[in-house]
Amino acid sequence: MKNIIGFTKNQLIEELVKLGEKPFRATQIWKWIYVNGAQDFSQMTNIAKETREILAKNFILSRPATSMDKTANDGTRKWLIKYDDGNEVEMVFIPEENRGTLCISSQVGCTLSCKFCHTGTQTLVRNLKATEIISQIMVAKDLLQDWKSPARLTNVVFMGMGEPFYNYDNIAKGVSVLTDTDGLALSRRRVTISTSGLVPEILRMSKEIKTSLAISLHATDDQTRSSIMAINKKYPLDELMKACKIYNNDNPKDKITFEYVLLKNINDRDKDALGLVSLIKKYNLNAKINLIPFNPWTPCGFERSDDEAIIHFQKILKKHNLVAPIRRTRGNDVMAACGQLKSDSQRQKKSQR
Ligand code: SAH
Ligand code: SF4
């Protein structure tokens, strides 16, 4: 049986009509699931008993298990989610004064293997299904006891394990449940998809999904970028920046976030900062830069830039009127910081499948 979590509204309506139910039931059911956090069809008391029985016969309503729950000294929480087939992904909740951000995964492992990223050392096991993407948020809200207002979980970022745009269709379905006013009801601006730079999908999301967009930039010349991110060989900077400009034109109110992990002596020199300034000016982008101190893991071979170097880098950007906050490292005592996520799930050999 299929899990009712993760169906888009239209898909659910179709399913219900097939079962002889009225389309408006979809909204009622959604409210129970996504607004009240119902864990069982029997809780849906404004729906006739016979209908609830039909639902229970045709769908399951369940969440994946949590196989690990750690809280860092700064209050950041990291959970390991275990799906029915035993595969695991990590998810992180970052509480701040006026918002709470959940960082979710899109794949088990990752298609790519950027040199500085711990997730990249784990080969792709598989894409997450839409139900598995949405289930991460359901589990987080259960564990945070967050089924009341005002909600603690206010923002969702696809910055966990995986490259979201290699799983485009399921991400799109997930976002439609996340942003529907009868669903989890987050505004599109409060949902951010972070990509290593898949140009065709950026162009597509810019017209279809329209959430906030973050680009993992990390270098401002093709040679350096290709040496740390292989995807740059396929979609070099010029193509990437042009796609960003199209996103800006399609979504004029939304700034793109460029994520920039500072790696000592690789991309943290004055010429890199100036390169970043010229890149943004050349393509006339509405963007801000998120400067990210590198989070080390062994054995990665990169070093975090010194604090003075990071502040100096930021000064150059500021001097040229760029907005460039330094991201505070959160949760690194439990390996929950950016780029540190990895699960033990392995791709099975064909013979074991
Ligand atoms: N695959 C997507 C989203 C997940 S990575 C992407 O690459 O954008 C989320 C962010 O963490 C990316 O900007 C990534 O480049 C960054 N990151 C990866 N490894 C890191 C590390 N060791 N320290 C700090 N940030 C890292
Ligand atoms: Fe994958 Fe993003 Fe890590 Fe690159 S940085 S390996 S795309 S998760």
Short mmCIF file of C-alpha atoms and ligand atoms in Angstrom, two decimals:
data_model
loop_
_atom_site.label_atom_id
_atom_site.label_comp_id
_atom_site.label_asym_id
_atom_site.label_seq_id
_atom_site.Cartn_x
_atom_site.Cartn_y
_atom_site.Cartn_z
CA MET A 1 0.00 0.00 0.00
CA LYS A 2 1.11 3.55 -0.71
CA ASN A 3 1.87 6.08 1.98
CA ILE A 4 -0.65 8.93 1.79
CA ILE A 5 2.09 11.38 2.84
CA GLY A 6 3.74 12.98 -0.17
CA PHE A 7 0.91 12.70 -2.72
CA THR A 8 0.40 16.10 -4.35
CA LYS A 9 -3.10 17.47 -3.84
CA ASN A 10 -4.10 16.63 -7.42
CA GLN A 11 -2.75 13.11 -7.15
CA LEU A 12 -4.71 12.55 -3.96
CA ILE A 13 -7.89 13.92 -5.52
CA GLU A 14 -7.43 11.47 -8.41
CA GLU A 15 -6.92 8.56 -6.02
CA LEU A 16 -9.99 9.52 -3.98
CA VAL A 17 -12.21 9.87 -7.02
CA LYS A 18 -11.12 6.37 -8.12
CA LEU A 19 -12.33 5.13 -4.73
CA GLY A 20 -15.69 6.86 -5.23
CA GLU A 21 -14.96 9.74 -2.84
CA LYS A 22 -15.60 13.44 -3.37
CA PRO A 23 -12.61 15.63 -4.33
CA PHE A 24 -13.09 17.99 -1.33
CA ARG A 25 -12.08 15.13 0.99
CA ALA A 26 -8.52 15.72 -0.13
CA THR A 27 -8.44 19.10 1.62
CA GLN A 28 -9.97 17.63 4.79
CA ILE A 29 -7.46 14.79 4.84
CA TRP A 30 -4.56 17.12 4.13
CA LYS A 31 -5.52 19.36 7.04
CA TRP A 32 -5.45 16.38 9.39
CA ILE A 33 -2.11 15.24 8.11
CA TYR A 34 -0.19 18.46 7.56
CA VAL A 35 -1.85 20.94 9.93
CA ASN A 36 -2.73 18.68 12.86
CA GLY A 37 -0.03 16.06 12.41
CA ALA A 38 -2.49 13.13 12.55
CA GLN A 39 -0.73 9.78 12.81
CA ASP A 40 -3.76 7.61 12.12
CA PHE A 41 -6.92 7.81 9.99
CA SER A 42 -9.05 7.18 13.10
CA GLN A 43 -8.10 10.66 14.36
CA MET A 44 -9.88 12.30 11.41
CA THR A 45 -13.13 12.76 13.28
CA ASN A 46 -14.91 15.07 10.82
CA ILE A 47 -14.68 12.38 8.15
CA ALA A 48 -17.33 9.65 8.08
CA LYS A 49 -16.29 6.35 9.62
CA GLU A 50 -16.89 4.43 6.39
CA THR A 51 -14.61 6.82 4.50
CA ARG A 52 -11.91 6.45 7.15
CA GLU A 53 -12.15 2.70 6.73
CA ILE A 54 -11.77 3.03 2.97
CA LEU A 55 -8.69 5.21 3.54
CA ALA A 56 -7.16 2.74 5.96
CA LYS A 57 -7.76 -0.10 3.50
CA ASN A 58 -6.08 1.73 0.64
CA PHE A 59 -3.31 3.81 2.17
CA ILE A 60 -0.89 3.78 5.01
CA LEU A 61 -0.18 6.88 7.09
CA SER A 62 3.20 6.36 8.66
CA ARG A 63 6.59 7.95 9.23
CA PRO A 64 10.04 6.47 8.88
CA ALA A 65 11.96 5.57 12.02
CA THR A 66 14.55 7.80 13.69
CA SER A 67 17.72 5.79 14.22
CA MET A 68 19.73 8.55 15.90
CA ASP A 69 18.91 11.79 17.71
CA LYS A 70 21.76 14.06 18.83
CA THR A 71 21.71 17.58 20.22
CA ALA A 72 24.78 19.78 19.78
CA ASN A 73 25.98 22.24 22.44
CA ASP A 74 24.41 25.11 20.50
CA GLY A 75 20.97 23.44 20.37
CA THR A 76 21.31 22.20 16.78
CA ARG A 77 19.70 18.78 16.44
CA LYS A 78 20.77 16.05 14.09
CA TRP A 79 18.63 13.05 13.28
CA LEU A 80 19.28 9.97 11.26
CA ILE A 81 16.15 8.85 9.42
CA LYS A 82 15.76 5.21 8.49
CA TYR A 83 13.47 4.30 5.60
CA ASP A 84 11.66 0.99 5.15
CA ASP A 85 14.41 -0.48 2.96
CA GLY A 86 16.98 0.25 5.67
CA ASN A 87 18.59 3.21 3.90
CA GLU A 88 19.38 6.22 6.02
CA VAL A 89 19.73 9.97 5.53
CA GLU A 90 20.66 12.77 7.87
CA MET A 91 18.60 15.81 8.71
CA VAL A 92 19.47 18.83 10.86
CA PHE A 93 17.31 21.36 12.75
CA ILE A 94 18.88 24.75 13.45
CA PRO A 95 16.95 26.84 15.96
CA GLU A 96 17.55 30.60 15.90
CA GLU A 97 15.91 33.46 17.75
CA ASN A 98 13.26 34.24 15.18
CA ARG A 99 13.18 31.15 13.02
CA GLY A 100 13.88 27.43 12.91
CA THR A 101 15.45 25.92 9.81
CA LEU A 102 15.23 22.27 8.88
CA CYS A 103 17.94 21.07 6.53
CA ILE A 104 16.69 18.02 4.64
CA SER A 105 18.20 15.48 2.26
CA SER A 106 17.18 14.74 -1.32
CA GLN A 107 19.22 11.61 -2.04
CA VAL A 108 20.81 8.75 -0.11
CA GLY A 109 24.45 9.65 -0.80
CA CYS A 110 25.10 11.99 -3.73
CA THR A 111 25.46 11.70 -7.49
CA LEU A 112 28.44 14.07 -7.36
CA SER A 113 31.64 14.02 -5.39
CA CYS A 114 32.79 17.56 -4.70
CA LYS A 115 36.23 17.31 -3.14
CA PHE A 116 35.50 19.26 0.06
CA CYS A 117 32.19 17.53 0.90
CA HIS A 118 31.83 14.56 3.21
CA THR A 119 28.55 13.48 1.59
CA GLY A 120 30.41 13.33 -1.72
CA THR A 121 32.52 10.42 -0.46
CA GLN A 122 29.36 8.33 -0.30
CA THR A 123 28.32 7.21 -3.77
CA LEU A 124 24.70 7.65 -4.76
CA VAL A 125 22.57 4.89 -3.29
CA ARG A 126 19.25 6.16 -4.59
CA ASN A 127 16.92 9.13 -4.95
CA LEU A 128 14.40 9.81 -2.20
CA LYS A 129 10.74 9.50 -3.16
CA ALA A 130 8.38 12.44 -2.62
CA THR A 131 6.86 10.67 0.40
CA GLU A 132 10.33 10.23 1.91
CA ILE A 133 11.19 13.88 1.35
CA ILE A 134 8.04 15.13 3.05
CA SER A 135 8.33 12.51 5.80
CA GLN A 136 11.51 14.19 7.00
CA ILE A 137 9.53 17.29 7.87
CA MET A 138 6.77 15.22 9.51
CA VAL A 139 9.31 13.42 11.70
CA ALA A 140 11.01 16.69 12.66
CA LYS A 141 7.68 18.24 13.63
CA ASP A 142 6.77 15.16 15.69
CA LEU A 143 10.09 15.22 17.54
CA LEU A 144 9.94 18.98 18.10
CA GLN A 145 6.29 18.67 19.20
CA ASP A 146 5.61 21.34 16.63
CA TRP A 147 2.01 20.70 15.58
CA LYS A 148 0.73 23.96 17.05
CA SER A 149 1.20 27.60 16.25
CA PRO A 150 3.39 29.50 16.28
CA ALA A 151 5.50 26.82 14.62
CA ARG A 152 9.16 26.47 15.55
CA LEU A 153 9.97 25.00 12.15
CA THR A 154 9.63 27.99 9.82
CA ASN A 155 12.12 27.33 6.99
CA VAL A 156 13.20 24.32 4.96
CA VAL A 157 16.46 24.10 3.04
CA PHE A 158 17.47 21.31 0.66
CA MET A 159 21.06 21.42 1.88
CA GLY A 160 21.40 17.99 3.44
CA MET A 161 22.65 14.95 1.58
CA GLY A 162 22.35 14.83 -2.17
CA GLU A 163 21.99 17.02 -5.24
CA PRO A 164 18.30 18.01 -5.29
CA PHE A 165 18.16 18.68 -9.02
CA TYR A 166 19.18 15.11 -9.88
CA ASN A 167 15.89 14.23 -8.20
CA TYR A 168 13.89 17.06 -9.75
CA ASP A 169 10.42 15.50 -10.02
CA ASN A 170 10.28 14.28 -6.44
CA ILE A 171 11.62 17.59 -5.14
CA ALA A 172 8.95 19.43 -7.13
CA LYS A 173 6.23 17.22 -5.64
CA GLY A 174 7.66 17.71 -2.16
CA VAL A 175 7.73 21.48 -2.57
CA SER A 176 4.10 21.49 -3.69
CA VAL A 177 3.07 19.80 -0.42
CA LEU A 178 5.36 22.10 1.56
CA THR A 179 3.99 25.30 0.10
CA ASP A 180 0.29 24.50 -0.40
CA THR A 181 -1.86 26.50 2.03
CA ASP A 182 -3.72 23.30 2.95
CA GLY A 183 -0.43 21.46 3.31
CA LEU A 184 2.57 22.52 5.37
CA ALA A 185 1.86 26.09 4.22
CA LEU A 186 5.38 27.51 4.07
CA SER A 187 5.81 30.44 1.73
CA ARG A 188 8.00 29.71 -1.31
CA ARG A 189 10.54 32.19 -0.01
CA ARG A 190 11.03 30.08 3.14
CA VAL A 191 12.00 27.05 1.10
CA THR A 192 15.49 27.04 -0.43
CA ILE A 193 16.90 24.59 -2.94
CA SER A 194 20.67 24.47 -2.99
CA THR A 195 22.37 23.15 -6.10
CA SER A 196 25.92 22.55 -7.20
CA GLY A 197 24.88 24.19 -10.49
CA LEU A 198 22.74 22.03 -12.80
CA VAL A 199 21.90 24.57 -15.47
CA PRO A 200 18.89 22.90 -17.18
CA GLU A 201 17.17 22.31 -13.84
CA ILE A 202 17.89 25.87 -12.64
CA LEU A 203 16.14 27.13 -15.77
CA ARG A 204 13.24 24.77 -15.17
CA MET A 205 12.80 25.53 -11.46
CA SER A 206 12.98 29.22 -12.15
CA LYS A 207 9.67 28.95 -14.01
CA GLU A 208 8.05 26.00 -12.21
CA ILE A 209 9.12 25.52 -8.60
CA LYS A 210 10.10 29.13 -7.89
CA THR A 211 11.43 28.66 -4.38
CA SER A 212 14.50 30.50 -3.14
CA LEU A 213 17.64 29.38 -4.92
CA ALA A 214 21.12 28.83 -3.51
CA ILE A 215 24.11 28.05 -5.70
CA SER A 216 27.19 26.29 -4.35
CA LEU A 217 29.72 28.52 -6.09
CA HIS A 218 32.97 28.10 -4.12
CA ALA A 219 35.26 29.46 -6.84
CA THR A 220 35.21 32.26 -9.39
CA ASP A 221 37.35 30.90 -12.20
CA ASP A 222 36.67 27.72 -14.17
CA GLN A 223 40.01 26.13 -13.44
CA THR A 224 39.68 26.33 -9.65
CA ARG A 225 36.00 25.45 -9.68
CA SER A 226 36.48 22.41 -11.92
CA SER A 227 39.30 21.19 -9.68
CA ILE A 228 37.01 21.01 -6.63
CA MET A 229 33.60 20.51 -8.28
CA ALA A 230 33.54 18.21 -11.30
CA ILE A 231 30.08 19.48 -12.30
CA ASN A 232 31.79 22.69 -13.46
CA LYS A 233 33.25 20.81 -16.42
CA LYS A 234 29.73 20.10 -17.61
CA TYR A 235 28.24 23.50 -16.74
CA PRO A 236 31.03 26.10 -16.61
CA LEU A 237 30.69 29.46 -14.88
CA ASP A 238 29.49 31.44 -17.88
CA GLU A 239 26.53 29.09 -18.45
CA LEU A 240 25.80 28.97 -14.72
CA MET A 241 25.81 32.76 -14.33
CA LYS A 242 23.57 33.19 -17.36
CA ALA A 243 21.09 30.73 -15.85
CA CYS A 244 21.22 32.71 -12.60
CA LYS A 245 20.40 35.89 -14.49
CA ILE A 246 17.35 34.16 -15.97
CA TYR A 247 16.25 33.12 -12.46
CA ASN A 248 16.61 36.77 -11.39
CA ASN A 249 14.53 37.93 -14.35
CA ASP A 250 11.84 35.31 -13.71
CA ASN A 251 11.79 36.01 -9.95
CA PRO A 252 12.64 39.69 -9.65
CA LYS A 253 12.04 39.94 -5.90
CA ASP A 254 14.28 37.02 -4.97
CA LYS A 255 17.98 37.32 -4.30
CA ILE A 256 20.05 34.27 -5.20
CA THR A 257 22.32 33.07 -2.42
CA PHE A 258 25.83 32.13 -3.52
CA GLU A 259 27.36 29.73 -1.03
CA TYR A 260 31.10 30.11 -0.78
CA VAL A 261 33.07 27.69 1.39
CA LEU A 262 36.43 29.21 2.23
CA LEU A 263 39.29 26.78 1.69
CA LYS A 264 42.72 27.88 2.82
CA ASN A 265 44.98 28.95 -0.09
CA ILE A 266 42.56 27.53 -2.64
CA ASN A 267 39.80 30.11 -2.99
CA ASP A 268 40.36 32.58 -0.13
CA ARG A 269 42.89 34.96 -1.71
CA ASP A 270 42.32 38.63 -2.62
CA LYS A 271 42.08 37.73 -6.29
CA ASP A 272 39.28 35.27 -5.50
CA ALA A 273 37.30 37.94 -3.64
CA LEU A 274 37.81 40.37 -6.52
CA GLY A 275 36.87 37.62 -8.97
CA LEU A 276 33.61 37.17 -7.10
CA VAL A 277 32.91 40.89 -7.28
CA SER A 278 33.53 40.98 -11.05
CA LEU A 279 31.44 37.88 -11.66
CA ILE A 280 28.41 39.35 -9.92
CA LYS A 281 28.85 42.74 -11.57
CA LYS A 282 29.47 41.24 -15.03
CA TYR A 283 26.18 39.36 -15.03
CA ASN A 284 24.44 42.07 -13.02
CA LEU A 285 22.99 39.60 -10.53
CA ASN A 286 20.63 40.23 -7.65
CA ALA A 287 22.51 38.07 -5.19
CA LYS A 288 24.06 37.79 -1.77
CA ILE A 289 27.06 35.73 -0.75
CA ASN A 290 27.02 33.34 2.16
CA LEU A 291 30.58 32.91 3.36
CA ILE A 292 30.92 29.48 4.92
CA PRO A 293 33.90 28.53 7.08
CA PHE A 294 34.98 25.09 5.88
CA ASN A 295 33.93 22.25 8.18
CA PRO A 296 36.71 19.71 8.23
CA TRP A 297 36.35 15.94 8.17
CA THR A 298 39.01 13.29 7.87
CA PRO A 299 40.66 12.58 5.55
CA CYS A 300 39.70 15.51 3.32
CA GLY A 301 43.00 17.29 2.71
CA PHE A 302 41.54 20.83 2.89
CA GLU A 303 42.00 23.36 5.65
CA ARG A 304 39.64 25.97 6.99
CA SER A 305 40.76 29.53 6.18
CA ASP A 306 41.97 31.50 9.19
CA ASP A 307 39.41 33.79 10.79
CA GLU A 308 41.43 36.87 9.73
CA ALA A 309 41.45 35.65 6.14
CA ILE A 310 37.67 35.16 6.20
CA ILE A 311 37.09 38.65 7.63
CA HIS A 312 39.50 40.16 5.13
CA PHE A 313 37.69 38.36 2.27
CA GLN A 314 34.39 39.70 3.54
CA LYS A 315 35.80 43.25 3.74
CA ILE A 316 36.71 43.20 0.06
CA LEU A 317 33.18 42.10 -0.87
CA LYS A 318 31.62 44.72 1.40
CA LYS A 319 33.83 47.44 -0.06
CA HIS A 320 32.22 46.63 -3.40
CA ASN A 321 28.75 46.80 -1.88
CA LEU A 322 28.04 43.08 -1.80
CA VAL A 323 26.01 41.59 1.03
CA ALA A 324 28.19 38.80 2.43
CA PRO A 325 27.41 37.48 5.90
CA ILE A 326 29.70 34.84 7.40
CA ARG A 327 27.64 31.78 8.25
CA ARG A 328 28.04 30.81 11.86
CA THR A 329 29.08 27.18 12.11
CA ARG A 330 26.33 25.22 13.84
CA GLY A 331 26.29 21.76 15.29
CA ASN A 332 29.84 20.75 14.37
CA ASP A 333 30.42 18.93 17.67
CA VAL A 334 27.94 16.30 16.44
CA MET A 335 29.11 16.46 12.77
CA ALA A 336 25.88 18.24 11.82
CA ALA A 337 27.50 21.20 10.07
CA CYS A 338 27.31 21.86 6.31
CA GLY A 339 29.06 19.22 4.29
CA GLN A 340 29.63 16.86 7.21
CA LEU A 341 26.57 14.70 6.67
CA LYS A 342 27.00 11.11 5.65
CA SER A 343 25.13 7.90 6.38
CA ASP A 344 26.38 4.34 6.36
CA SER A 345 24.00 3.32 3.58
CA GLN A 346 25.92 1.65 0.80
CA ARG A 347 25.05 0.92 -2.74
CA GLN A 348 24.37 -2.80 -2.91
CA LYS A 349 26.10 -4.95 -5.46
CA LYS A 350 23.68 -6.06 -8.18
CA SER A 351 23.87 -9.63 -6.96
CA GLN A 352 22.66 -8.62 -3.47
CA ARG A 353 19.66 -6.64 -4.68
N1 SAH B 1 24.14 19.23 -3.18
C1 SAH B 1 23.67 20.52 -2.92
C2 SAH B 1 23.08 20.68 -1.53
C3 SAH B 1 23.80 20.03 -0.38
S1 SAH B 1 25.34 20.67 0.13
C4 SAH B 1 24.76 21.54 -3.16
O1 SAH B 1 25.90 21.15 -3.35
O2 SAH B 1 24.44 22.72 -3.18
C5 SAH B 1 24.96 22.08 1.14
C6 SAH B 1 26.10 23.12 1.16
O3 SAH B 1 27.19 22.70 2.01
C7 SAH B 1 26.71 23.34 -0.20
O4 SAH B 1 26.90 24.70 -0.47
C8 SAH B 1 28.02 22.63 -0.07
O5 SAH B 1 28.93 23.07 -1.01
C9 SAH B 1 28.41 22.96 1.34
N2 SAH B 1 29.48 22.12 1.86
C10 SAH B 1 29.87 20.90 1.43
N3 SAH B 1 30.90 20.45 2.16
C11 SAH B 1 31.18 21.40 3.07
C12 SAH B 1 32.13 21.49 4.12
N4 SAH B 1 32.95 20.51 4.39
N5 SAH B 1 32.15 22.62 4.88
C13 SAH B 1 31.24 23.60 4.65
N6 SAH B 1 30.31 23.56 3.69
C14 SAH B 1 30.28 22.47 2.90
FE1 SF4 B 2 26.82 16.45 -3.48
FE2 SF4 B 2 26.42 19.03 -2.78
FE3 SF4 B 2 28.25 17.53 -1.51
FE4 SF4 B 2 28.69 18.29 -4.03
S1 SF4 B 2 28.50 19.63 -2.24
S2 SF4 B 2 29.02 16.23 -3.18
S3 SF4 B 2 26.62 18.19 -4.88
S4 SF4 B 2 26.05 17.19 -1.51
#
